[in-house]
Coordinates of C-alpha atoms and ligand atoms in Angstrom, one line a residue:
M87 CA 13.6 5.2 18.1
D88 CA 15.0 6.3 14.9
H89 CA 13.5 8.3 12.2
H90 CA 12.6 5.6 10.0
R91 CA 10.9 3.8 12.8
V92 CA 8.8 7.0 13.8
R93 CA 7.8 7.4 10.2
V94 CA 6.6 3.9 10.0
A95 CA 4.9 4.0 13.4
A96 CA 2.9 7.2 12.3
V97 CA 1.8 5.4 9.2
A98 CA 0.7 2.4 11.2
V99 CA -1.2 4.4 13.5
V100 CA -3.2 6.3 10.7
L101 CA -3.6 2.9 8.7
A102 CA -5.0 1.5 11.8
V103 CA -7.4 4.0 12.1
W104 CA -8.4 4.8 8.7
L105 CA -7.9 2.4 6.0
Q106 CA -10.1 -0.1 7.6
L107 CA -13.1 1.2 5.8
P108 CA -15.3 -2.1 4.7
A109 CA -17.4 -1.6 2.0
A110 CA -20.5 -0.7 3.8
S111 CA -19.7 0.4 7.3
R112 CA -16.8 0.8 9.8
G113 CA -18.9 0.2 12.9
Q114 CA -19.1 -3.5 12.6
L115 CA -15.4 -4.2 12.7
Q116 CA -13.8 -5.7 15.7
V117 CA -10.3 -6.8 17.0
G118 CA -10.6 -10.6 17.3
F119 CA -13.5 -11.1 14.9
Y120 CA -12.2 -14.5 14.1
N121 CA -11.2 -15.4 17.8
T122 CA -13.8 -18.4 17.9
S123 CA -14.6 -18.7 14.0
C124 CA -10.7 -19.2 12.8
P125 CA -8.6 -18.5 15.8
N126 CA -5.4 -19.0 13.7
A127 CA -6.3 -16.7 11.0
E128 CA -3.7 -13.8 11.6
T129 CA -1.2 -16.1 12.6
L130 CA -1.4 -18.0 9.4
V131 CA -1.5 -14.6 7.3
R132 CA 1.5 -13.6 9.4
Q133 CA 3.3 -16.8 8.6
A134 CA 2.6 -16.3 4.7
V135 CA 3.8 -13.0 4.9
T136 CA 7.0 -13.8 6.9
N137 CA 7.8 -16.5 4.3
A138 CA 7.5 -14.1 1.5
F139 CA 9.5 -11.5 3.1
N140 CA 12.2 -13.7 4.0
N141 CA 12.4 -14.6 0.4
D142 CA 12.0 -10.9 -1.2
S143 CA 11.9 -8.2 1.6
G144 CA 10.5 -5.7 -1.1
V145 CA 7.0 -7.6 -0.8
A146 CA 6.5 -5.8 2.2
A147 CA 5.9 -2.5 0.5
G148 CA 4.0 -4.1 -2.1
L149 CA 1.5 -5.4 0.4
I150 CA 1.1 -1.9 2.3
R151 CA 0.2 -0.3 -1.2
L152 CA -2.1 -3.2 -1.9
H153 CA -3.9 -2.6 1.3
F154 CA -4.1 1.3 0.3
H155 CA -5.2 0.5 -3.4
D156 CA -7.8 -1.8 -2.1
C157 CA -9.2 0.8 0.5
F158 CA -9.3 3.7 -1.9
V159 CA -11.5 2.1 -4.3
R160 CA -14.8 1.0 -3.3
G161 CA -13.6 0.7 0.2
C162 CA -11.5 -2.3 1.7
D163 CA -13.4 -4.9 -0.1
A164 CA -10.7 -6.8 -1.8
S165 CA -11.9 -5.8 -5.1
V166 CA -8.1 -5.0 -6.2
L167 CA -7.6 -8.9 -6.1
L168 CA -10.6 -9.7 -8.4
T169 CA -9.5 -10.6 -12.2
S170 CA -11.4 -10.0 -15.3
A171 CA -11.2 -12.1 -18.6
N172 CA -11.1 -8.9 -20.7
G173 CA -8.6 -6.5 -18.6
T174 CA -11.5 -4.7 -17.0
A175 CA -10.7 -5.0 -13.3
E176 CA -9.1 -2.6 -11.0
R177 CA -5.8 -4.5 -11.0
D178 CA -5.6 -3.9 -14.8
A179 CA -5.7 -0.3 -14.4
A180 CA -2.5 1.8 -15.1
P181 CA -2.0 2.6 -11.3
N182 CA -2.0 -1.4 -10.4
N183 CA -0.8 -2.8 -13.8
P184 CA 2.0 -3.5 -13.8
S185 CA 3.3 -2.1 -10.3
L186 CA 1.3 -3.5 -7.9
R187 CA 2.7 -6.4 -6.1
G188 CA 2.2 -9.1 -3.6
F189 CA -0.8 -10.8 -5.0
Q190 CA 0.6 -14.1 -4.5
V191 CA 1.3 -13.6 -0.9
I192 CA -2.4 -13.0 -0.6
D193 CA -3.3 -16.0 -2.5
A194 CA -1.0 -18.1 -0.2
A195 CA -2.1 -16.8 2.9
K196 CA -5.7 -17.2 1.7
A197 CA -5.0 -20.8 0.7
A198 CA -3.7 -21.5 4.1
V199 CA -6.5 -20.0 5.9
E200 CA -9.2 -21.8 3.7
Q201 CA -7.3 -25.1 4.5
S202 CA -7.9 -24.4 8.2
C203 CA -11.3 -22.8 8.2
P204 CA -13.0 -23.0 4.9
R205 CA -15.2 -20.0 3.7
T206 CA -14.8 -18.0 7.0
V207 CA -11.9 -15.3 6.7
S208 CA -12.4 -12.5 3.9
C209 CA -9.9 -11.6 1.4
A210 CA -10.3 -8.0 2.6
D211 CA -9.3 -8.9 6.1
I212 CA -6.4 -10.9 4.8
V213 CA -5.1 -7.9 3.0
A214 CA -5.5 -5.5 6.0
F215 CA -3.6 -8.1 8.3
A216 CA -1.0 -8.5 5.5
A217 CA -0.3 -4.8 5.6
R218 CA -0.1 -4.9 9.3
D219 CA 2.3 -7.7 9.2
S220 CA 4.4 -5.8 6.5
I221 CA 4.7 -2.6 8.4
N222 CA 5.7 -4.6 11.5
L223 CA 8.4 -6.6 9.7
T224 CA 9.8 -3.5 8.0
G225 CA 9.4 -1.1 10.7
S226 CA 9.1 -3.2 14.3
V227 CA 5.9 -1.4 15.1
S228 CA 2.6 -3.1 15.4
Y229 CA -1.0 -2.2 15.6
Q230 CA -4.4 -4.4 16.1
V231 CA -6.6 -4.7 12.8
P232 CA -10.2 -4.5 13.6
S233 CA -11.6 -7.4 11.1
G234 CA -15.1 -8.6 9.6
R235 CA -14.9 -6.9 6.3
R236 CA -16.7 -8.5 3.6
D237 CA -15.5 -9.1 0.1
G238 CA -17.0 -7.2 -2.8
N239 CA -17.8 -8.8 -6.0
T240 CA -17.3 -5.5 -8.5
S241 CA -13.9 -4.7 -9.5
I242 CA -14.0 -1.6 -12.7
N243 CA -10.8 -0.4 -13.9
Q244 CA -12.3 3.2 -14.5
D245 CA -13.0 3.1 -10.6
A246 CA -9.2 2.7 -10.1
L247 CA -8.5 5.6 -12.2
N248 CA -11.1 8.0 -10.8
N249 CA -10.2 7.2 -7.2
L250 CA -6.2 6.5 -6.8
P251 CA -4.1 9.9 -6.7
Q252 CA -1.8 10.2 -9.6
P253 CA 2.1 10.7 -9.4
T254 CA 1.5 14.0 -11.4
F255 CA -1.2 15.6 -9.0
T256 CA -0.4 19.0 -7.4
A257 CA -0.7 19.4 -4.0
A258 CA -4.2 20.9 -4.1
Q259 CA -5.3 17.8 -6.1
L260 CA -3.7 15.5 -3.6
V261 CA -5.4 17.1 -0.5
A262 CA -8.8 17.0 -2.6
S263 CA -8.4 13.3 -3.5
F264 CA -7.8 12.3 0.2
A265 CA -10.4 14.4 1.5
N266 CA -12.8 12.8 -1.0
K267 CA -12.1 9.8 1.4
S268 CA -12.8 11.9 4.9
L269 CA -8.8 12.2 5.3
T270 CA -7.1 15.3 6.1
A271 CA -4.1 17.0 4.6
E272 CA -2.0 16.0 7.6
E273 CA -3.3 12.3 7.6
M274 CA -2.2 12.4 3.8
V275 CA 1.1 13.4 4.5
I276 CA 1.5 10.9 7.2
L277 CA 0.2 8.0 5.1
S278 CA 2.7 9.2 2.3
G279 CA 5.4 8.2 5.0
A280 CA 4.6 4.8 3.8
H281 CA 7.0 5.4 0.8
T282 CA 9.7 5.1 3.5
V283 CA 10.0 1.6 2.0
G284 CA 9.6 0.5 -1.9
R285 CA 10.2 1.2 -5.1
S286 CA 9.0 3.1 -7.9
F287 CA 9.3 3.5 -11.8
C288 CA 11.6 6.7 -12.6
S289 CA 8.8 7.9 -14.8
S290 CA 6.8 8.6 -11.6
F291 CA 9.1 11.3 -10.3
L292 CA 11.8 12.1 -12.8
T293 CA 9.5 15.2 -14.2
R294 CA 9.9 16.2 -10.7
I295 CA 13.1 16.6 -10.8
W296 CA 14.0 17.5 -14.6
N297 CA 12.4 19.5 -17.2
N298 CA 14.0 18.0 -20.2
T299 CA 17.6 18.4 -19.2
T300 CA 17.0 21.3 -16.9
P301 CA 16.9 20.5 -13.2
I302 CA 13.8 21.7 -11.1
V303 CA 15.5 20.9 -7.9
R304 CA 18.7 22.4 -6.9
T305 CA 21.9 19.9 -7.4
P306 CA 25.5 20.3 -7.8
A307 CA 26.2 21.5 -11.5
T308 CA 28.3 18.2 -12.0
T309 CA 25.6 15.6 -11.2
S310 CA 24.2 13.8 -14.2
P311 CA 20.5 13.0 -14.4
L312 CA 21.5 9.3 -14.4
T313 CA 23.5 9.8 -11.2
I314 CA 20.4 11.6 -9.4
S315 CA 18.0 8.8 -10.7
R316 CA 20.3 6.1 -9.5
R317 CA 20.8 7.6 -6.0
L318 CA 17.0 8.3 -5.9
T319 CA 16.2 4.8 -6.6
L320 CA 18.7 3.6 -4.2
S321 CA 17.1 5.8 -1.6
L322 CA 13.7 4.8 -2.6
T323 CA 14.4 1.4 -2.3
G324 CA 15.9 1.8 1.0
I325 CA 19.3 0.4 0.1
S326 CA 20.9 3.9 0.6
T327 CA 19.8 7.3 2.2
E328 CA 22.5 9.0 0.1
Y329 CA 21.3 12.5 -1.6
Ligands
HEM643 C1 -0.5 10.8 -1.7 C2 -0.9 10.1 -2.7 C3 0.1 9.1 -3.5 C4 0.6 8.8 -4.6 C5 0.6 9.8 -5.7 C6 1.5 7.6 -4.6 C7 2.1 7.1 -5.9 C8 3.0 6.2 -5.9 C9 3.6 5.8 -7.1 C10 3.6 6.4 -8.5 C11 4.3 4.5 -6.6 C12 5.5 3.9 -7.4 C13 4.7 2.7 -8.4 C14 5.7 2.3 -9.2 O1 6.2 2.7 -10.0 O2 5.7 1.1 -9.0 C15 4.3 4.5 -5.2 C16 4.7 3.3 -4.6 C17 4.5 3.2 -3.3 N1 3.1 3.7 -2.4 FE1 2.1 5.1 -2.9 N2 1.3 7.0 -3.4 C18 0.3 7.7 -2.7 C19 0.0 7.4 -1.5 C20 0.6 5.9 -0.8 C21 -0.1 5.7 0.3 C22 -1.3 6.3 1.2 C23 0.4 4.5 0.7 C24 0.1 3.5 1.9 C25 -0.2 3.9 3.2 C26 1.4 4.2 -0.2 C27 2.3 3.2 -0.5 C28 3.3 2.8 -1.3 C29 4.0 2.0 -1.3 C30 4.5 1.1 -0.3 C31 4.7 2.1 -2.5 C32 5.9 1.3 -2.9 C33 5.5 -0.3 -3.6 C34 6.5 -1.1 -4.2 O3 7.6 -0.8 -3.5 O4 6.1 -2.2 -4.7 N3 1.3 5.3 -1.2 N4 3.0 5.5 -4.9

């Protein structure tokens, strides 16, 4: 197993154990919750994710992050999917808008599941299944997803701002943010391995590298900010591991 797969596998294990928090309680979840009520639910979600992935592999990263951003705010209750007429929902908050992606995949999966078994499978479970399928498609590792979550009907942008860790956070702030969700520093580091895949706006990390024109990290004197930014972007998008 290469380093990439080891990292993805570790993230999968922690995601499987911790990011399954339903809104109310973790105890009621069970693997195969829909075995009798909607036996093809997980297959239909898998198909929707695979279709989207074949069209744009980047969507897998979006779906992994969607699960994280759902679970960290009010538990895993699909509150991140809710829209509001006046831009006051979680998805309108700065950490989600405009960077969070993959909503249309969840919509497609939900439509397929509804056609097969109306009003049976929660969106929160679909988000959790889709994250697992994304991990599987990008890292070839898999895990079983206990299901039976209930969807919430409240979504407040301030909750997203209060609960999601910011890219400007210090290490201590990050540890505190995860401790707030009963996650250890080690689990935080493992989960952060999810950044093995995906993209980021340069504004989220450039100040970690440059203080105006002064490099914060050691680089060859001849390397321009633009080159470093380009290399990092390539690295973050998985196109290259250079740098
Ligand atoms: C430790 C605290 C974390 C911070 C501060 C953080 C911050 C960020 C930021 C700023 C981005 C870039 C967004 C953009 O500009 O488009 C990002 C992307 C991403 N994050 Fe995190 N993140 C954290 C933890 C996590 C966790 C726990 C997961 C999942 C287990 C995760 C999964 C991802 C993924 C997959 C992407 C790429 C999304 C895409 O390509 O659409 N992150 N994160």
